mmCIF file of C-alpha atoms in Angstrom:
data_model
loop_
_atom_site.group_PDB
_atom_site.id
_atom_site.type_symbol
_atom_site.label_atom_id
_atom_site.label_comp_id
_atom_site.label_asym_id
_atom_site.label_seq_id
_atom_site.Cartn_x
_atom_site.Cartn_y
_atom_site.Cartn_z
ATOM 1 C CA LEU D 1348 91.891 214.792 21.821
ATOM 2 C CA PRO D 1349 94.356 216.734 19.756
ATOM 3 C CA ARG D 1350 92.552 218.483 17.240
ATOM 4 C CA ARG D 1351 93.862 218.210 13.269
ATOM 5 C CA SER D 1352 93.353 221.301 11.160
ATOM 6 C CA SER D 1353 91.552 219.726 8.590
ATOM 7 C CA ARG D 1354 88.698 218.761 10.956
ATOM 8 C CA SER D 1355 85.834 220.560 9.914
ATOM 9 C CA ARG D 1356 84.782 223.709 12.344
ATOM 10 C CA ARG D 1357 81.162 221.811 12.517
ATOM 11 C CA THR D 1358 82.746 218.504 13.402
ATOM 12 C CA ARG D 1359 85.038 220.298 16.448
ATOM 13 C CA ARG D 1360 81.392 221.943 17.448
ATOM 14 C CA VAL D 1361 79.648 218.749 17.487
ATOM 15 C CA MET D 1362 82.610 217.034 19.716
ATOM 16 C CA SER D 1363 82.650 220.247 22.011
ATOM 17 C CA GLU D 1364 79.042 219.375 22.769
ATOM 18 C CA GLY D 1365 80.046 215.490 23.698
ATOM 19 C CA PHE D 1366 79.842 212.803 21.910
ATOM 20 C CA LEU D 1367 80.119 212.879 17.655
ATOM 21 C CA MET D 1368 77.900 210.390 15.737
ATOM 22 C CA GLU D 1369 79.030 209.011 12.188
ATOM 23 C CA VAL D 1370 76.406 207.150 10.343
ATOM 24 C CA CYS D 1371 77.571 204.789 7.528
ATOM 25 C CA VAL D 1372 75.440 205.367 4.372
ATOM 26 C CA ASP D 1373 75.075 204.014 0.903
ATOM 27 C CA SER D 1374 72.335 206.418 -0.687
ATOM 28 C CA VAL D 1375 71.549 209.990 -1.037
ATOM 29 C CA GLU D 1376 68.627 209.241 1.105
ATOM 30 C CA SER D 1377 70.592 208.227 3.729
ATOM 31 C CA ALA D 1378 73.088 210.765 4.088
ATOM 32 C CA ILE D 1379 70.272 213.653 3.899
ATOM 33 C CA ALA D 1380 68.583 211.367 6.921
ATOM 34 C CA ALA D 1381 71.904 211.147 8.829
ATOM 35 C CA ASP D 1382 72.375 214.866 8.568
ATOM 36 C CA ARG D 1383 69.149 215.917 9.442
ATOM 37 C CA GLY D 1384 68.873 213.573 12.302
ATOM 38 C CA GLY D 1385 71.924 215.248 13.867
ATOM 39 C CA ALA D 1386 74.913 212.828 12.909
ATOM 40 C CA GLY D 1387 78.472 214.599 13.067
ATOM 41 C CA ARG D 1388 80.068 212.928 9.889
ATOM 42 C CA ILE D 1389 78.815 210.529 6.803
ATOM 43 C CA GLU D 1390 81.095 207.354 5.963
ATOM 44 C CA LEU D 1391 80.136 207.159 2.395
ATOM 45 C CA CYS D 1392 79.926 203.447 0.877
ATOM 46 C CA SER D 1393 78.198 201.761 -1.727
ATOM 47 C CA SER D 1394 76.931 198.292 -0.987
ATOM 48 C CA LEU D 1395 76.780 198.145 2.991
ATOM 49 C CA LEU D 1396 75.117 194.729 2.312
ATOM 50 C CA GLU D 1397 78.995 193.528 1.747
ATOM 51 C CA GLY D 1398 80.159 195.858 4.936
ATOM 52 C CA GLY D 1399 80.626 198.932 2.369
ATOM 53 C CA ILE D 1400 83.210 199.226 -0.844
ATOM 54 C CA THR D 1401 84.077 202.318 -2.516
ATOM 55 C CA PRO D 1402 81.033 204.660 -3.543
ATOM 56 C CA SER D 1403 80.823 206.402 -7.228
ATOM 57 C CA VAL D 1404 81.908 209.909 -7.800
ATOM 58 C CA GLY D 1405 78.566 210.352 -8.889
ATOM 59 C CA LEU D 1406 77.230 209.520 -5.430
ATOM 60 C CA LEU D 1407 79.544 211.745 -3.687
ATOM 61 C CA GLN D 1408 79.075 214.738 -5.895
ATOM 62 C CA VAL D 1409 74.960 213.887 -5.232
ATOM 63 C CA VAL D 1410 75.609 213.817 -1.648
ATOM 64 C CA LYS D 1411 77.897 216.842 -1.094
ATOM 65 C CA GLN D 1412 75.434 219.121 -2.603
ATOM 66 C CA TYR D 1413 72.800 217.874 -0.155
ATOM 67 C CA VAL D 1414 74.601 217.434 3.135
ATOM 68 C CA ARG D 1415 76.582 219.991 5.395
ATOM 69 C CA ILE D 1416 78.485 217.715 7.561
ATOM 70 C CA PRO D 1417 81.927 216.446 6.630
ATOM 71 C CA VAL D 1418 81.588 213.215 4.334
ATOM 72 C CA TYR D 1419 84.561 210.482 4.626
ATOM 73 C CA VAL D 1420 84.478 208.190 1.655
ATOM 74 C CA MET D 1421 85.206 204.466 2.108
ATOM 75 C CA ILE D 1422 88.119 203.201 -0.212
ATOM 76 C CA ARG D 1423 87.711 199.567 -0.586
ATOM 77 C CA PRO D 1424 87.944 197.928 -3.960
ATOM 78 C CA ARG D 1425 85.425 194.756 -3.194
ATOM 79 C CA GLY D 1426 84.246 192.593 -0.081
ATOM 80 C CA GLY D 1427 85.974 189.879 1.573
ATOM 81 C CA ASP D 1428 89.353 190.146 3.224
ATOM 82 C CA PHE D 1429 91.750 192.971 3.155
ATOM 83 C CA LEU D 1430 94.519 191.653 1.546
ATOM 84 C CA TYR D 1431 95.072 193.314 -1.751
ATOM 85 C CA THR D 1432 97.005 192.335 -4.940
ATOM 86 C CA ASP D 1433 99.066 195.247 -6.754
ATOM 87 C CA ARG D 1434 95.805 195.874 -9.328
ATOM 88 C CA GLU D 1435 93.487 195.884 -6.787
ATOM 89 C CA VAL D 1436 96.078 198.618 -5.001
ATOM 90 C CA GLU D 1437 96.060 200.664 -8.103
ATOM 91 C CA VAL D 1438 92.316 201.019 -8.026
ATOM 92 C CA MET D 1439 92.811 202.430 -4.567
ATOM 93 C CA ARG D 1440 95.013 205.099 -5.579
ATOM 94 C CA LYS D 1441 92.612 206.167 -8.396
ATOM 95 C CA ASP D 1442 89.866 206.019 -6.301
ATOM 96 C CA ILE D 1443 91.517 208.582 -3.538
ATOM 97 C CA GLU D 1444 92.522 210.751 -6.144
ATOM 98 C CA LEU D 1445 89.275 210.886 -7.565
ATOM 99 C CA MET D 1446 87.422 211.296 -4.263
ATOM 100 C CA LYS D 1447 89.813 214.159 -2.857
ATOM 101 C CA ALA D 1448 89.255 215.821 -6.384
ATOM 102 C CA HIS D 1449 85.356 215.719 -5.686
ATOM 103 C CA GLY D 1450 84.995 216.837 -2.432
ATOM 104 C CA ALA D 1451 85.416 213.999 0.047
ATOM 105 C CA ASP D 1452 86.561 215.429 3.631
ATOM 106 C CA GLY D 1453 88.177 211.899 4.567
ATOM 107 C CA LEU D 1454 88.907 208.860 3.338
ATOM 108 C CA VAL D 1455 88.251 205.473 5.040
ATOM 109 C CA LEU D 1456 90.499 202.459 4.442
ATOM 110 C CA GLY D 1457 92.833 199.677 5.810
ATOM 111 C CA ALA D 1458 95.221 196.624 4.639
ATOM 112 C CA LEU D 1459 96.435 193.485 6.460
ATOM 113 C CA THR D 1460 99.352 191.437 5.619
ATOM 114 C CA GLU D 1461 98.363 187.536 5.144
ATOM 115 C CA ASP D 1462 99.226 186.613 8.819
ATOM 116 C CA GLY D 1463 96.831 188.980 10.002
ATOM 117 C CA ARG D 1464 99.223 192.401 10.886
ATOM 118 C CA VAL D 1465 98.394 195.891 9.370
ATOM 119 C CA ASP D 1466 100.161 196.238 6.297
ATOM 120 C CA ALA D 1467 102.561 199.191 6.936
ATOM 121 C CA GLU D 1468 104.132 199.806 3.544
ATOM 122 C CA LEU D 1469 101.149 199.602 1.761
ATOM 123 C CA CYS D 1470 99.218 201.819 4.294
ATOM 124 C CA MET D 1471 102.284 204.536 4.240
ATOM 125 C CA GLU D 1472 101.715 204.874 0.552
ATOM 126 C CA LEU D 1473 97.962 205.177 0.370
ATOM 127 C CA LEU D 1474 98.223 207.550 3.523
ATOM 128 C CA ALA D 1475 100.860 209.527 1.328
ATOM 129 C CA ALA D 1476 98.226 209.654 -1.435
ATOM 130 C CA CYS D 1477 95.427 210.849 1.065
ATOM 131 C CA ARG D 1478 97.164 213.951 2.233
ATOM 132 C CA PRO D 1479 95.959 216.315 3.042
ATOM 133 C CA LEU D 1480 92.927 214.834 4.247
ATOM 134 C CA PRO D 1481 92.344 213.050 7.239
ATOM 135 C CA VAL D 1482 91.940 208.871 7.067
ATOM 136 C CA THR D 1483 90.112 206.442 9.274
ATOM 137 C CA PHE D 1484 91.510 202.853 9.449
ATOM 138 C CA HIS D 1485 88.572 200.795 9.077
ATOM 139 C CA ARG D 1486 87.130 197.263 10.490
ATOM 140 C CA ALA D 1487 90.090 195.851 9.242
ATOM 141 C CA PHE D 1488 91.355 196.255 12.321
ATOM 142 C CA ASP D 1489 88.989 193.559 13.552
ATOM 143 C CA MET D 1490 90.694 191.009 11.448
ATOM 144 C CA VAL D 1491 94.102 191.570 12.873
ATOM 145 C CA HIS D 1492 96.238 189.004 14.952
ATOM 146 C CA ASP D 1493 97.344 191.123 17.937
ATOM 147 C CA PRO D 1494 95.258 194.317 18.164
ATOM 148 C CA ALA D 1495 97.603 196.256 21.004
ATOM 149 C CA VAL D 1496 100.551 196.053 18.412
ATOM 150 C CA ALA D 1497 98.201 197.202 15.661
ATOM 151 C CA LEU D 1498 97.086 199.894 17.372
ATOM 152 C CA GLU D 1499 100.497 201.421 17.965
ATOM 153 C CA MET D 1500 101.129 200.989 14.091
ATOM 154 C CA LEU D 1501 97.885 202.948 13.131
ATOM 155 C CA ILE D 1502 98.985 205.689 15.596
ATOM 156 C CA SER D 1503 102.839 205.520 14.063
ATOM 157 C CA LEU D 1504 101.239 205.785 10.688
ATOM 158 C CA GLY D 1505 99.424 208.758 11.411
ATOM 159 C CA PHE D 1506 95.634 207.740 11.305
ATOM 160 C CA GLU D 1507 93.041 209.989 12.761
ATOM 161 C CA ARG D 1508 90.800 207.370 13.866
ATOM 162 C CA VAL D 1509 90.052 203.467 14.156
ATOM 163 C CA LEU D 1510 86.811 202.127 13.934
ATOM 164 C CA THR D 1511 86.436 198.434 15.960
ATOM 165 C CA SER D 1512 83.864 196.200 16.708
ATOM 166 C CA GLY D 1513 86.545 195.200 19.224
ATOM 167 C CA LEU D 1514 87.567 192.230 17.367
ATOM 168 C CA ASP D 1515 83.906 190.396 18.389
ATOM 169 C CA SER D 1516 80.735 190.067 16.384
ATOM 170 C CA SER D 1517 79.406 193.539 17.950
ATOM 171 C CA ALA D 1518 80.949 196.408 19.784
ATOM 172 C CA LEU D 1519 78.631 195.187 22.834
ATOM 173 C CA GLU D 1520 80.484 191.775 22.364
ATOM 174 C CA GLY D 1521 83.858 193.845 22.147
ATOM 175 C CA LEU D 1522 82.973 196.349 24.810
ATOM 176 C CA PRO D 1523 86.134 195.315 26.774
ATOM 177 C CA LEU D 1524 88.924 195.483 24.385
ATOM 178 C CA ILE D 1525 87.200 198.893 23.175
ATOM 179 C CA LYS D 1526 87.955 200.147 26.933
ATOM 180 C CA ARG D 1527 91.509 198.303 26.474
ATOM 181 C CA LEU D 1528 91.976 200.320 23.232
ATOM 182 C CA VAL D 1529 90.876 203.709 24.381
ATOM 183 C CA GLU D 1530 93.152 203.225 27.473
ATOM 184 C CA GLN D 1531 96.225 202.175 25.350
ATOM 185 C CA ALA D 1532 95.600 205.517 22.838
ATOM 186 C CA LYS D 1533 95.779 208.050 25.466
ATOM 187 C CA GLY D 1534 94.383 210.668 23.200
ATOM 188 C CA ARG D 1535 97.089 209.418 20.495
ATOM 189 C CA ILE D 1536 94.068 208.341 17.893
ATOM 190 C CA VAL D 1537 90.045 208.292 17.983
ATOM 191 C CA ILE D 1538 89.043 205.011 18.842
ATOM 192 C CA MET D 1539 85.545 204.743 17.270
ATOM 193 C CA PRO D 1540 83.285 201.637 18.153
ATOM 194 C CA GLY D 1541 81.209 200.250 15.434
ATOM 195 C CA GLY D 1542 79.176 196.900 14.546
ATOM 196 C CA GLY D 1543 75.441 196.351 15.883
ATOM 197 C CA ILE D 1544 75.076 199.667 17.473
ATOM 198 C CA SER D 1545 71.593 200.392 18.146
ATOM 199 C CA GLU D 1546 69.007 202.367 20.658
ATOM 200 C CA ARG D 1547 69.100 199.459 22.715
ATOM 201 C CA ASN D 1548 72.759 199.127 23.448
ATOM 202 C CA LEU D 1549 74.116 202.563 22.611
ATOM 203 C CA GLN D 1550 74.088 203.944 26.373
ATOM 204 C CA ARG D 1551 76.143 200.781 27.881
ATOM 205 C CA ILE D 1552 78.850 200.972 24.915
ATOM 206 C CA LEU D 1553 79.230 204.992 25.678
ATOM 207 C CA GLU D 1554 79.214 204.367 29.523
ATOM 208 C CA GLY D 1555 81.436 201.186 29.223
ATOM 209 C CA SER D 1556 84.167 202.646 26.930
ATOM 210 C CA SER D 1557 85.251 206.191 27.651
ATOM 211 C CA VAL D 1558 84.872 206.969 23.704
ATOM 212 C CA GLN D 1559 83.993 210.202 21.963
ATOM 213 C CA GLU D 1560 82.518 208.754 19.181
ATOM 214 C CA PHE D 1561 80.517 206.193 17.771
ATOM 215 C CA HIS D 1562 79.437 204.619 14.193
ATOM 216 C CA CYS D 1563 75.899 203.172 13.398
ATOM 217 C CA SER D 1564 73.960 202.675 10.386
ATOM 218 C CA ALA D 1565 70.404 203.856 11.966
ATOM 219 C CA ARG D 1566 68.706 201.888 9.361
ATOM 220 C CA SER D 1567 64.978 200.788 8.676
ATOM 221 C CA THR D 1568 63.814 198.473 5.942
ATOM 222 C CA LYS D 1569 61.896 200.446 3.299
ATOM 223 C CA ASP D 1570 59.617 198.383 0.661
ATOM 224 C CA SER D 1571 59.972 198.930 -2.903
ATOM 225 C CA ALA D 1572 57.571 201.148 -4.876
ATOM 226 C CA MET D 1573 57.276 198.591 -7.726
ATOM 227 C CA LYS D 1574 53.463 197.570 -8.302
ATOM 228 C CA PHE D 1575 54.802 194.736 -10.918
ATOM 229 C CA ARG D 1576 57.172 192.281 -9.628
ATOM 230 C CA ASN D 1577 59.086 189.515 -10.889
ATOM 231 C CA SER D 1578 59.707 187.042 -7.779
ATOM 232 C CA SER D 1579 61.565 184.402 -9.560
ATOM 233 C CA VAL D 1580 64.638 186.757 -10.507
ATOM 234 C CA ASN D 1581 67.336 187.630 -8.177
ATOM 235 C CA MET D 1582 70.093 190.042 -9.325
ATOM 236 C CA GLY D 1583 72.676 188.820 -7.050
ATOM 237 C CA ALA D 1584 73.682 185.626 -5.161
ATOM 238 C CA SER D 1585 70.556 183.815 -3.901
ATOM 239 C CA LEU D 1586 71.535 184.851 -0.499
ATOM 240 C CA SER D 1587 70.945 188.416 -1.046
ATOM 241 C CA ALA D 1588 68.681 190.802 0.042
ATOM 242 C CA SER D 1589 65.411 191.293 -2.020
ATOM 243 C CA GLU D 1590 65.105 193.343 -4.945
ATOM 244 C CA TYR D 1591 61.889 195.021 -3.666
ATOM 245 C CA SER D 1592 63.034 196.113 -0.275
ATOM 246 C CA GLN D 1593 66.006 198.271 0.757
ATOM 247 C CA LYS D 1594 67.885 199.682 3.866
ATOM 248 C CA VAL D 1595 68.045 203.459 4.302
ATOM 249 C CA ALA D 1596 68.987 205.446 7.583
ATOM 250 C CA ASP D 1597 66.052 206.692 9.265
ATOM 251 C CA VAL D 1598 66.043 210.141 10.759
ATOM 252 C CA THR D 1599 64.101 208.985 13.528
ATOM 253 C CA LYS D 1600 66.714 206.408 14.844
ATOM 254 C CA VAL D 1601 69.462 209.017 13.859
ATOM 255 C CA ARG D 1602 67.527 211.691 16.319
ATOM 256 C CA THR D 1603 66.818 208.641 18.906
ATOM 257 C CA LEU D 1604 70.743 207.813 19.090
ATOM 258 C CA ASN D 1605 71.664 211.366 18.947
ATOM 259 C CA ALA D 1606 69.152 211.963 22.276
ATOM 260 C CA ILE D 1607 70.524 209.059 24.041
ATOM 261 C CA ALA D 1608 74.596 210.192 23.391
ATOM 262 C CA LYS D 1609 73.498 213.916 24.538
ATOM 263 C CA ASN D 1610 71.656 212.357 28.050
ATOM 264 C CA ILE D 1611 75.406 210.521 28.871
ATOM 265 C CA VAL D 1612 76.938 212.772 30.926
#
């Protein structure tokens, strides 16, 4: 794979040892677990329940105090689709500026046109704002109309990698397309599978796709420490998760995934 000068020495070292594991996290606790468990990179978000949106600057600053590995920050102003208004783009530009100023090692973003193509014009504008940081195109890729055409566009725009489940419900289901994307990319962009990756399917995904990196959340459910509870009140929509439990990255799961990856020749 072509090496970028902005990629940290540690990332290069982990790459040279085999597979690089990126863990998506939305808390300091999860970031520390990812680092301790042997992850090579963190994708920092808020609200993984919504697929990840832009985290606060405060979260980035505290995470950077506690972890040694590169932190790539999600730039996504809201959940839902990837068709953005001019005002949402203003927010994205401002967030890029802030995250760069507060220690982000890389950024993660994506935007589509209404007919399901990569929004080349907007991506070019956002990539220019991100420089010199490396940028990952996120799973907006899984919503494109034609993945082969979209991949060529991402390469020509200068994205470092693309995160994808192979346009399917999980990376395992999308494995045939992920394999084709790796073949098409020929090392010009990193193809990083993500979506439902666990101890049960990681080996099949890595062996079946020839990828060098993978993305997972490695989470367990943790019960709230609250003793007094009001079960009749919900802070979000009625379908949201319970206020009295949270999902956090589990250092044991991270270690297990790392061990599986290391055992693959």
